[in-house]
Short mmCIF file of C-alpha atoms in Angstrom, two decimals:
data_model
loop_
_atom_site.label_atom_id
_atom_site.label_comp_id
_atom_site.label_asym_id
_atom_site.label_seq_id
_atom_site.Cartn_x
_atom_site.Cartn_y
_atom_site.Cartn_z
CA UNK A 173 0.35 -0.27 -0.04
CA UNK A 174 1.34 3.62 -1.52
CA UNK A 175 -0.09 5.57 2.14
CA UNK A 176 -1.60 4.12 5.83
CA UNK A 177 -3.72 6.72 6.09
CA UNK A 178 -6.11 8.88 3.27
CA UNK A 179 -8.18 11.34 4.84
CA UNK A 180 -10.63 12.93 2.52
CA UNK A 181 -11.04 16.20 3.61
CA UNK A 182 -9.10 19.22 5.21
CA UNK A 183 -11.97 20.62 7.66
CA UNK A 184 -10.99 20.56 11.57
CA UNK A 185 -11.63 17.05 11.71
CA UNK A 186 -9.74 15.62 8.74
CA UNK A 187 -6.90 18.00 8.80
CA UNK A 188 -6.62 16.46 12.64
CA UNK A 189 -7.07 13.03 11.60
CA UNK A 190 -3.68 13.64 9.17
CA UNK A 191 -1.83 15.59 11.71
CA UNK A 192 -2.22 12.69 14.78
CA UNK A 193 -1.87 9.61 12.59
CA UNK A 194 0.92 11.36 10.89
CA UNK A 195 2.74 12.25 14.77
CA UNK A 196 1.70 7.92 15.36
CA UNK A 197 4.04 7.49 12.10
CA UNK A 198 2.31 6.95 9.47
CA UNK A 199 2.19 7.90 6.06
CA UNK A 200 -0.44 10.04 5.13
CA UNK A 201 -2.49 11.17 2.10
CA UNK A 202 -4.87 14.62 2.95
CA UNK A 203 -7.04 15.58 0.01
CA UNK A 204 -8.81 18.43 0.26
CA UNK A 205 -11.11 19.99 -2.90
CA UNK A 206 -11.30 23.69 -1.54
CA UNK A 207 -9.56 25.73 0.99
CA UNK A 208 -7.75 23.98 3.33
CA UNK A 209 -10.07 24.40 7.20
CA UNK A 210 -13.16 23.14 5.55
CA UNK A 211 -15.59 25.05 5.45
CA UNK A 212 -14.99 25.74 10.48
CA UNK A 213 -12.02 27.89 9.42
CA UNK A 214 -13.32 30.05 5.68
CA UNK A 215 -17.54 29.50 6.00
CA UNK A 216 -18.02 28.92 9.34
CA UNK A 217 -16.60 29.42 12.89
CA UNK A 218 -14.27 31.15 12.68
CA UNK A 219 -15.75 34.37 9.59
CA UNK A 220 -19.05 34.84 12.06
CA UNK A 221 -16.85 35.20 14.82
CA UNK A 222 -14.58 37.30 13.32
CA UNK A 223 -17.96 39.44 12.77
CA UNK A 224 -19.27 39.12 15.67
CA UNK A 225 -16.41 40.83 17.57
CA UNK A 226 -17.08 43.82 14.85
CA UNK A 227 -20.54 43.77 15.70
CA UNK A 228 -20.11 43.72 19.72
CA UNK A 229 -16.49 46.17 19.30
CA UNK A 230 -19.55 49.20 17.21
CA UNK A 231 -22.11 48.11 20.92
CA UNK A 232 -19.03 48.85 23.49
CA UNK A 233 -18.38 52.26 21.47
CA UNK A 234 -22.55 52.70 20.65
CA UNK A 235 -22.59 52.45 24.96
CA UNK A 236 -19.81 53.57 26.51
CA UNK A 237 -21.09 56.78 27.58
CA UNK A 238 -22.53 54.15 30.36
CA UNK A 239 -18.73 53.75 31.23
CA UNK A 240 -17.57 57.06 31.44
CA UNK A 241 -15.69 57.17 28.13
CA UNK A 242 -17.02 59.78 25.31
CA UNK A 243 -16.68 59.59 21.63
CA UNK A 244 -18.31 61.68 18.90
CA UNK A 245 -18.59 61.14 15.19
CA UNK A 246 -18.13 57.45 15.35
CA UNK A 247 -19.48 54.95 12.99
CA UNK A 248 -18.87 51.45 10.86
CA UNK A 249 -16.84 50.84 7.51
CA UNK A 250 -18.75 46.91 6.66
CA UNK A 251 -15.92 47.13 3.61
CA UNK A 252 -13.13 47.35 6.59
CA UNK A 253 -14.35 44.66 8.93
CA UNK A 254 -14.84 41.82 5.96
CA UNK A 255 -11.34 42.56 4.87
CA UNK A 256 -10.65 42.24 9.11
CA UNK A 257 -12.55 38.59 8.57
CA UNK A 258 -10.79 37.76 5.22
CA UNK A 259 -7.13 38.52 7.04
CA UNK A 260 -7.71 36.73 9.93
CA UNK A 261 -9.50 33.56 8.01
CA UNK A 262 -5.94 33.82 5.63
CA UNK A 263 -3.01 33.61 8.32
CA UNK A 264 -5.02 30.82 10.54
CA UNK A 265 -5.98 28.49 6.70
CA UNK A 266 -1.77 29.02 6.21
CA UNK A 267 -1.30 28.59 9.38
CA UNK A 268 -3.04 24.66 9.76
CA UNK A 269 -0.83 24.35 6.27
CA UNK A 270 2.53 24.86 7.55
CA UNK A 271 1.58 22.06 10.51
CA UNK A 272 0.42 20.14 6.92
CA UNK A 273 4.04 20.14 6.24
CA UNK A 274 5.74 20.62 9.05
CA UNK A 275 4.09 16.87 10.15
CA UNK A 276 5.59 15.52 6.06
CA UNK A 277 1.46 14.72 5.31
CA UNK A 278 1.40 15.25 1.75
CA UNK A 279 -1.14 17.58 0.50
CA UNK A 280 -3.30 16.92 -2.55
CA UNK A 281 -5.82 19.97 -3.84
CA UNK A 282 -8.08 18.13 -6.16
CA UNK A 283 -11.64 15.42 -5.26
CA UNK A 284 -10.96 12.13 -4.00
CA UNK A 285 -13.57 9.13 -4.38
CA UNK A 286 -13.68 5.49 -2.41
CA UNK A 287 -13.14 2.87 -5.90
CA UNK A 288 -12.74 0.49 -3.09
CA UNK A 289 -11.95 -0.99 -0.04
CA UNK A 290 -8.21 0.72 -0.01
CA UNK A 291 -8.39 2.26 -2.94
CA UNK A 292 -8.99 5.98 -3.88
CA UNK A 293 -9.48 7.83 -6.77
CA UNK A 294 -9.01 12.07 -7.00
CA UNK A 295 -9.01 14.09 -9.69
CA UNK A 296 -7.67 17.16 -10.67
CA UNK A 297 -8.61 18.53 -13.05
CA UNK A 298 -9.42 16.23 -16.19
CA UNK A 299 -6.91 14.45 -15.21
CA UNK A 300 -7.30 11.44 -12.37
CA UNK A 301 -4.72 9.36 -10.65
CA UNK A 302 -5.69 6.69 -8.30
CA UNK A 303 -3.73 6.17 -5.47
CA UNK A 304 -3.62 3.10 -2.57
CA UNK A 305 -4.10 3.17 0.97
CA UNK A 306 -4.42 0.54 3.96
CA UNK A 307 -6.96 2.96 5.94
CA UNK A 308 -9.44 4.90 4.56
CA UNK A 309 -10.99 9.00 6.65
CA UNK A 310 -14.20 9.79 5.33
CA UNK A 311 -14.01 14.25 6.38
CA UNK A 312 -16.32 16.05 3.83
CA UNK A 313 -18.22 17.40 5.91
CA UNK A 314 -22.40 18.87 5.32
CA UNK A 315 -23.45 21.31 3.13
CA UNK A 316 -26.48 24.57 3.62
CA UNK A 317 -29.99 22.65 3.31
CA UNK A 318 -32.63 24.00 0.48
CA UNK A 319 -36.09 24.88 1.97
CA UNK A 320 -38.73 23.48 -0.85
CA UNK A 321 -40.36 26.36 -1.60
CA UNK A 322 -40.88 28.41 -3.85
CA UNK A 323 -38.99 31.23 -4.16
CA UNK A 324 -36.03 29.22 -3.50
CA UNK A 325 -33.26 30.55 -6.43
CA UNK A 326 -34.00 34.38 -5.86
CA UNK A 327 -31.71 36.49 -5.86
CA UNK A 328 -31.99 38.10 -3.27
CA UNK A 329 -33.14 35.00 -1.29
CA UNK A 330 -29.16 33.20 0.42
CA UNK A 331 -27.57 30.90 2.76
CA UNK A 332 -24.43 30.96 5.14
CA UNK A 333 -22.09 31.27 2.34
CA UNK A 334 -23.67 33.71 0.76
CA UNK A 335 -24.19 36.00 3.75
CA UNK A 336 -20.55 36.15 4.34
CA UNK A 337 -19.29 37.33 1.68
CA UNK A 338 -22.81 40.22 1.42
CA UNK A 339 -20.07 44.13 1.04
CA UNK A 340 -23.47 45.79 2.63
CA UNK A 341 -25.71 45.43 5.45
CA UNK A 342 -28.88 45.24 4.36
CA UNK A 343 -31.61 47.92 5.41
CA UNK A 344 -34.03 44.34 6.56
CA UNK A 345 -33.56 41.11 6.50
CA UNK A 346 -35.64 37.21 7.58
CA UNK A 347 -34.19 34.97 8.99
CA UNK A 348 -36.11 31.81 8.62
CA UNK A 349 -34.51 28.70 11.08
CA UNK A 350 -33.40 29.86 14.65
CA UNK A 351 -30.85 27.25 15.31
CA UNK A 352 -28.22 28.42 15.89
CA UNK A 353 -26.37 29.28 12.49
CA UNK A 354 -29.43 31.35 11.63
CA UNK A 355 -29.19 32.99 15.92
CA UNK A 356 -26.45 34.33 15.62
CA UNK A 357 -25.83 35.91 12.69
CA UNK A 358 -29.81 37.54 13.25
CA UNK A 359 -27.68 38.52 16.36
CA UNK A 360 -24.45 39.99 13.76
CA UNK A 361 -26.53 42.00 11.84
CA UNK A 362 -29.12 43.52 13.90
CA UNK A 363 -26.21 44.96 15.64
CA UNK A 364 -25.17 46.57 12.84
CA UNK A 365 -28.27 47.71 11.58
CA UNK A 366 -30.49 45.66 9.50
CA UNK A 367 -33.98 45.26 11.09
CA UNK A 368 -33.83 41.63 11.50
CA UNK A 369 -36.86 39.19 11.50
CA UNK A 370 -36.68 35.61 12.16
CA UNK A 371 -38.63 32.69 11.41
CA UNK A 372 -39.03 29.05 13.37
CA UNK A 373 -41.28 26.96 12.33
CA UNK A 374 -40.64 25.18 16.45
CA UNK A 375 -42.66 26.19 19.37
CA UNK A 376 -38.94 27.98 19.88
CA UNK A 377 -35.88 28.74 19.12
CA UNK A 378 -32.52 27.43 19.48
CA UNK A 379 -34.50 23.46 19.54
CA UNK A 380 -31.78 20.76 21.22
CA UNK A 381 -31.10 22.80 24.51
CA UNK A 382 -32.43 23.59 27.95
CA UNK A 383 -35.64 25.36 28.15
CA UNK A 384 -35.41 27.64 31.10
CA UNK A 385 -32.20 28.47 28.50
CA UNK A 386 -33.63 29.60 25.67
CA UNK A 387 -37.02 31.33 27.64
CA UNK A 388 -34.46 33.42 29.47
CA UNK A 389 -32.35 33.76 25.65
CA UNK A 390 -35.56 34.11 23.87
CA UNK A 391 -36.09 37.73 26.13
CA UNK A 392 -32.57 39.38 25.16
CA UNK A 393 -32.42 39.04 21.31
CA UNK A 394 -35.84 40.54 21.24
CA UNK A 395 -34.84 43.03 24.39
CA UNK A 396 -32.55 43.87 21.35
CA UNK A 397 -34.85 44.92 18.74
CA UNK A 398 -35.10 41.27 16.90
CA UNK A 399 -38.61 39.96 16.22
CA UNK A 400 -39.25 36.03 16.58
CA UNK A 401 -41.73 34.22 14.33
CA UNK A 402 -42.40 31.51 16.28
CA UNK A 403 -45.29 28.97 15.42
CA UNK A 404 -44.33 29.96 12.09
CA UNK A 405 -44.15 28.61 8.12
CA UNK A 406 -42.41 30.20 4.89
CA UNK A 407 -45.09 28.27 2.02
CA UNK A 408 -43.58 31.36 -0.08
CA UNK A 409 -41.40 34.33 -1.30
CA UNK A 410 -40.59 36.48 -3.88
CA UNK A 411 -39.56 39.84 -6.29
CA UNK A 412 -40.91 42.90 -5.86
CA UNK A 413 -39.83 46.32 -5.82
CA UNK A 414 -37.92 46.57 -2.55
CA UNK A 415 -37.06 42.87 -1.83
CA UNK A 416 -38.28 39.63 -0.83
CA UNK A 417 -42.00 39.07 -0.51
CA UNK A 418 -43.02 36.94 1.84
CA UNK A 419 -45.59 34.26 2.99
CA UNK A 420 -45.53 33.25 6.32
CA UNK A 421 -48.30 30.85 8.12
CA UNK A 422 -48.03 30.24 11.62
CA UNK A 423 -51.46 28.67 11.88
CA UNK A 424 -53.83 30.57 12.44
CA UNK A 425 -53.94 33.83 9.72
CA UNK A 426 -51.40 33.92 6.70
CA UNK A 427 -49.06 36.95 6.90
CA UNK A 428 -46.67 38.68 4.06
CA UNK A 429 -43.90 40.22 4.65
CA UNK A 430 -40.77 42.75 2.59
CA UNK A 431 -37.52 42.43 3.50
CA UNK A 432 -34.02 43.19 2.23
CA UNK A 433 -32.59 39.54 2.09
CA UNK A 434 -33.57 36.03 3.24
CA UNK A 435 -31.17 34.31 5.03
CA UNK A 436 -32.26 30.02 4.75
CA UNK A 437 -31.05 28.53 7.56
CA UNK A 438 -32.39 25.78 8.49
CA UNK A 439 -29.67 23.49 9.55
CA UNK A 440 -27.06 21.19 7.73
CA UNK A 441 -27.06 18.36 5.74
CA UNK A 442 -23.68 15.54 5.61
CA UNK A 443 -22.17 15.90 2.41
CA UNK A 444 -22.16 11.70 1.13
CA UNK A 445 -23.84 12.04 -2.61
CA UNK A 446 -19.97 11.33 -5.47
CA UNK A 447 -18.04 9.94 -2.58
CA UNK A 448 -17.77 5.82 -3.89
CA UNK A 449 -19.57 5.85 -0.66
CA UNK A 450 -21.47 2.64 -3.18
CA UNK A 451 -18.03 2.11 -4.28
CA UNK A 452 -16.46 0.60 -1.32
CA UNK A 453 -19.62 -1.18 0.00
CA UNK A 454 -20.74 1.28 2.40
CA UNK A 455 -24.59 1.89 4.69
CA UNK A 456 -25.36 4.98 4.31
CA UNK A 457 -28.03 7.72 3.98
CA UNK A 458 -29.13 11.10 3.19
CA UNK A 459 -28.77 11.69 7.04
CA UNK A 460 -24.75 10.33 7.13
CA UNK A 461 -22.10 7.60 7.14
CA UNK A 462 -22.59 5.34 9.44
CA UNK A 463 -19.88 4.87 11.80
CA UNK A 464 -19.55 2.78 15.40
CA UNK A 465 -17.71 4.16 18.93
CA UNK A 466 -13.75 3.47 16.77
CA UNK A 467 -15.36 6.11 13.37
CA UNK A 468 -14.92 2.88 11.59
CA UNK A 469 -17.05 2.34 8.58
CA UNK A 470 -19.04 -1.33 8.26
CA UNK A 471 -16.05 -1.74 5.94
CA UNK A 472 -12.93 -2.57 8.36
CA UNK A 473 -10.39 -0.13 7.64
CA UNK A 474 -12.28 2.69 6.52
CA UNK A 475 -13.84 5.50 9.02
CA UNK A 476 -15.77 8.00 8.69
CA UNK A 477 -16.42 11.31 10.96
CA UNK A 478 -17.41 15.19 11.77
CA UNK A 479 -20.20 16.52 9.64
CA UNK A 480 -20.79 13.90 7.22
CA UNK A 481 -21.59 11.18 10.01
CA UNK A 482 -24.47 13.81 10.51
CA UNK A 483 -23.92 12.96 14.12
CA UNK A 484 -21.92 15.75 16.50
CA UNK A 485 -21.84 18.67 13.98
CA UNK A 486 -20.07 20.77 16.08
CA UNK A 487 -16.02 21.65 14.90
CA UNK A 488 -14.79 20.37 18.24
CA UNK A 489 -15.98 17.30 18.13
CA UNK A 490 -15.04 16.29 14.91
CA UNK A 491 -11.43 17.19 15.71
CA UNK A 492 -11.77 14.66 18.38
CA UNK A 493 -13.83 12.05 15.62
CA UNK A 494 -10.62 12.82 13.63
CA UNK A 495 -7.64 11.98 16.70
CA UNK A 496 -9.60 8.31 17.57
CA UNK A 497 -9.65 7.89 13.16
CA UNK A 498 -6.21 8.27 13.26
CA UNK A 499 -5.64 6.29 16.36
CA UNK A 500 -7.55 3.28 15.31
CA UNK A 501 -6.35 3.28 11.58
CA UNK A 502 -2.52 2.67 12.61
CA UNK A 503 -3.08 -0.39 15.99
CA UNK A 504 -5.21 1.23 18.67
CA UNK A 505 -7.81 0.23 20.07
CA UNK A 506 -9.83 3.90 21.67
CA UNK A 507 -13.86 4.58 21.53
CA UNK A 508 -15.02 8.50 21.08
CA UNK A 509 -16.88 9.09 24.24
CA UNK A 510 -19.83 11.53 23.63
CA UNK A 511 -21.25 12.65 27.39
CA UNK A 512 -19.85 15.99 27.55
CA UNK A 513 -19.19 17.50 23.98
CA UNK A 514 -19.99 21.32 24.88
CA UNK A 515 -21.42 23.32 22.68
CA UNK A 516 -21.87 26.98 22.33
CA UNK A 517 -23.41 29.78 20.64
CA UNK A 518 -21.79 33.26 20.00
CA UNK A 519 -24.53 35.35 20.34
CA UNK A 520 -24.39 38.59 22.73
CA UNK A 521 -24.04 37.12 25.85
CA UNK A 522 -23.03 33.76 24.25
CA UNK A 523 -24.56 30.60 25.20
CA UNK A 524 -23.14 27.46 26.11
CA UNK A 525 -24.17 23.81 27.42
CA UNK A 526 -22.22 20.49 28.06
CA UNK A 527 -24.59 16.92 29.77
CA UNK A 528 -28.31 17.06 29.90
CA UNK A 529 -30.82 19.11 29.72
CA UNK A 530 -33.39 19.67 33.09
CA UNK A 531 -36.36 18.03 30.83
CA UNK A 532 -33.48 15.59 29.19
CA UNK A 533 -32.86 14.28 33.05
CA UNK A 534 -36.28 13.77 34.54
CA UNK A 535 -36.64 12.02 31.56
CA UNK A 536 -34.82 9.39 31.93
CA UNK A 537 -36.17 8.80 35.42
CA UNK A 538 -32.91 10.49 37.18
CA UNK A 539 -33.40 12.46 40.74
CA UNK A 540 -31.63 15.18 40.17
CA UNK A 541 -31.66 18.28 41.62
CA UNK A 542 -30.70 21.95 40.46
CA UNK A 543 -29.08 25.31 40.83
CA UNK A 544 -29.30 28.54 39.19
CA UNK A 545 -27.58 31.30 39.78
CA UNK A 546 -27.66 34.95 37.92
CA UNK A 547 -24.51 36.95 36.16
CA UNK A 548 -26.42 39.72 38.03
CA UNK A 549 -24.93 38.90 41.33
CA UNK A 550 -21.71 38.15 40.21
CA UNK A 551 -19.39 40.82 41.37
CA UNK A 552 -16.98 41.15 37.87
CA UNK A 553 -19.61 40.85 35.97
CA UNK A 554 -21.12 43.81 37.80
CA UNK A 555 -17.75 46.25 36.81
CA UNK A 556 -18.22 44.83 33.38
CA UNK A 557 -21.72 46.03 32.64
CA UNK A 558 -22.54 41.61 31.49
CA UNK A 559 -24.57 41.41 33.89
CA UNK A 560 -27.32 39.19 31.65
CA UNK A 561 -27.82 35.51 31.86
CA UNK A 562 -26.76 32.35 34.72
CA UNK A 563 -25.81 29.89 35.01
CA UNK A 564 -27.65 26.17 35.92
CA UNK A 565 -26.60 23.13 36.78
CA UNK A 566 -27.59 19.58 37.35
CA UNK A 567 -27.31 17.15 39.44
CA UNK A 568 -27.74 13.43 40.16
CA UNK A 569 -29.64 13.66 43.82
CA UNK A 570 -28.00 10.83 45.36
CA UNK A 571 -24.41 11.57 44.59
CA UNK A 572 -24.17 14.90 42.97
CA UNK A 573 -22.55 14.31 40.08
CA UNK A 574 -22.76 16.36 37.15
CA UNK A 575 -25.26 16.33 34.43
CA UNK A 576 -25.55 19.29 32.95
CA UNK A 577 -24.63 23.22 32.56
CA UNK A 578 -25.90 26.32 31.18
CA UNK A 579 -24.23 28.70 31.12
CA UNK A 580 -25.66 31.74 29.11
CA UNK A 581 -23.87 35.22 29.83
CA UNK A 582 -20.53 36.95 29.55
CA UNK A 583 -17.39 33.89 28.06
CA UNK A 584 -19.76 31.17 27.65
CA UNK A 585 -18.19 29.58 25.84
CA UNK A 586 -14.51 29.42 28.16
CA UNK A 587 -16.51 28.99 30.45
CA UNK A 588 -18.33 26.11 29.84
CA UNK A 589 -15.30 23.96 30.06
CA UNK A 590 -15.81 23.89 33.83
CA UNK A 591 -19.13 21.54 33.10
CA UNK A 592 -17.31 18.90 30.38
CA UNK A 593 -14.77 18.48 32.97
CA UNK A 594 -16.15 17.69 35.50
CA UNK A 595 -18.80 15.71 33.34
CA UNK A 596 -15.84 13.90 31.72
CA UNK A 597 -14.87 12.91 35.18
CA UNK A 598 -17.66 12.12 37.33
CA UNK A 599 -17.60 14.80 39.24
CA UNK A 600 -19.15 15.74 41.91
CA UNK A 601 -20.29 19.63 43.08
CA UNK A 602 -18.82 19.04 46.25
CA UNK A 603 -16.00 19.27 44.12
CA UNK A 604 -15.96 22.28 42.11
CA UNK A 605 -18.51 24.66 45.24
CA UNK A 606 -14.98 23.87 46.99
CA UNK A 607 -11.93 24.23 44.49
CA UNK A 608 -10.92 27.98 45.41
CA UNK A 609 -12.35 30.53 42.04
CA UNK A 610 -10.37 33.60 41.75
CA UNK A 611 -12.33 36.66 43.09
CA UNK A 612 -12.79 38.74 41.35
CA UNK A 613 -14.08 36.69 36.91
CA UNK A 614 -16.15 35.38 36.24
CA UNK A 615 -15.18 31.49 36.78
CA UNK A 616 -17.52 32.54 40.45
CA UNK A 617 -20.49 32.31 38.81
CA UNK A 618 -20.50 28.53 38.64
CA UNK A 619 -18.15 27.93 41.91
CA UNK A 620 -21.75 29.18 43.18
CA UNK A 621 -23.86 27.09 41.56
CA UNK A 622 -22.23 24.05 42.55
CA UNK A 623 -22.93 25.67 45.78
CA UNK A 624 -26.58 26.13 45.54
CA UNK A 625 -26.89 22.19 44.79
CA UNK A 626 -26.56 21.46 48.66
CA UNK A 627 -28.15 25.06 49.44
CA UNK A 628 -25.16 27.12 50.03
CA UNK A 629 -25.43 30.03 47.25
CA UNK A 630 -23.60 33.40 49.36
CA UNK A 631 -23.93 36.06 46.53
CA UNK A 632 -27.65 35.71 45.56
CA UNK A 633 -30.84 36.88 48.02
CA UNK A 634 -32.66 33.20 48.52
CA UNK A 635 -37.09 33.44 48.96
CA UNK A 636 -38.54 30.33 50.35
CA UNK A 637 -35.67 28.13 49.99
CA UNK A 638 -35.00 29.12 46.22
CA UNK A 639 -33.46 31.66 44.20
CA UNK A 640 -34.49 34.55 43.11
#
């Protein structure tokens, strides 16, 4: 065999798998049809967070008087904001490419297609070359879903990839879909001045997230000026002189709303077409490639990781899966553990979660304790002027082991790691509570909430035995 491992796809799952396989002494081939870094780096996590940071800075500048500061004639240059976004992406992509080179990984730009259990064909233009590998890791990612409704192909109806390349801030925008992608883009463009309406066919925004956290998040988003229409379906779109006229059905009446742009953010689907999965005999469906806990498909020596499996569609989950697949491909015997995969939504404030929601714990008939601590009672949050949010901890009532942690507030994406470490290692609320946290810091919100599992919260008023 020419290679020990061949990886199809250079996203956060694929390039991490390639590097890990090379670290273990394997001869590695990495195939990428577009740009290194995949959706996350080029059209997802990194560019959106870069835009969000500019949006946050803009909001801070507009409210600087609250901190005793004065500024006149303020404004923003959206072209400069886009330029910075591209510079950040290019810098990080260059860093990944250097990592690939430094690990002696052979990198080929082309389209990889499976020809059999140990063979793939790489197409570069009109040229096709066959390669052999003892093991193959499929990491082709996902792509935006499209709606089967009239008007989907109108020029002003766009997906998240196209929105990232837009050269202006629309005066008004509708976001179809209130998942993580839709809510993040809604928050970004509302901050820059768009009049944003979010439409969700389900009863609530951000499905699969703890109900109490979602309710609080909804209040904050509405307070920021984002209009939410839940239990509402889009039944048609057509172009008019002012933009796109969208017809909406909320089950009671038909409403029409005209906006400048429509963002379709109804989720992503695994890229499984055109990979030669049938030729290789791999078990898959449109929902993704089926794998076991080793990230191996039904064909020995062929693995699948990341969004293409349709499981945990987070970049960090793909990276973890990539390491598991690479280690198993090189002779180890490790399994993927999904018990503590954190999720983060980068709104203002941020939202992060790990483990079970309160409802999930109740549905499994686990006897639980729940504790909540508000950011408004934290000294650092008050000094920062970022008091919206809370930390919610769910623990086993008998053992006090942490089962879930949900955070809405400033730097939630950083704070959630206490919950992830606790769940992964079977730690109890007492162990978090009695670990000294620095003061003043936002991390004290986690400590105080952990204290609350036993009713011992210090810096929060108690009413009839429950935190206010």
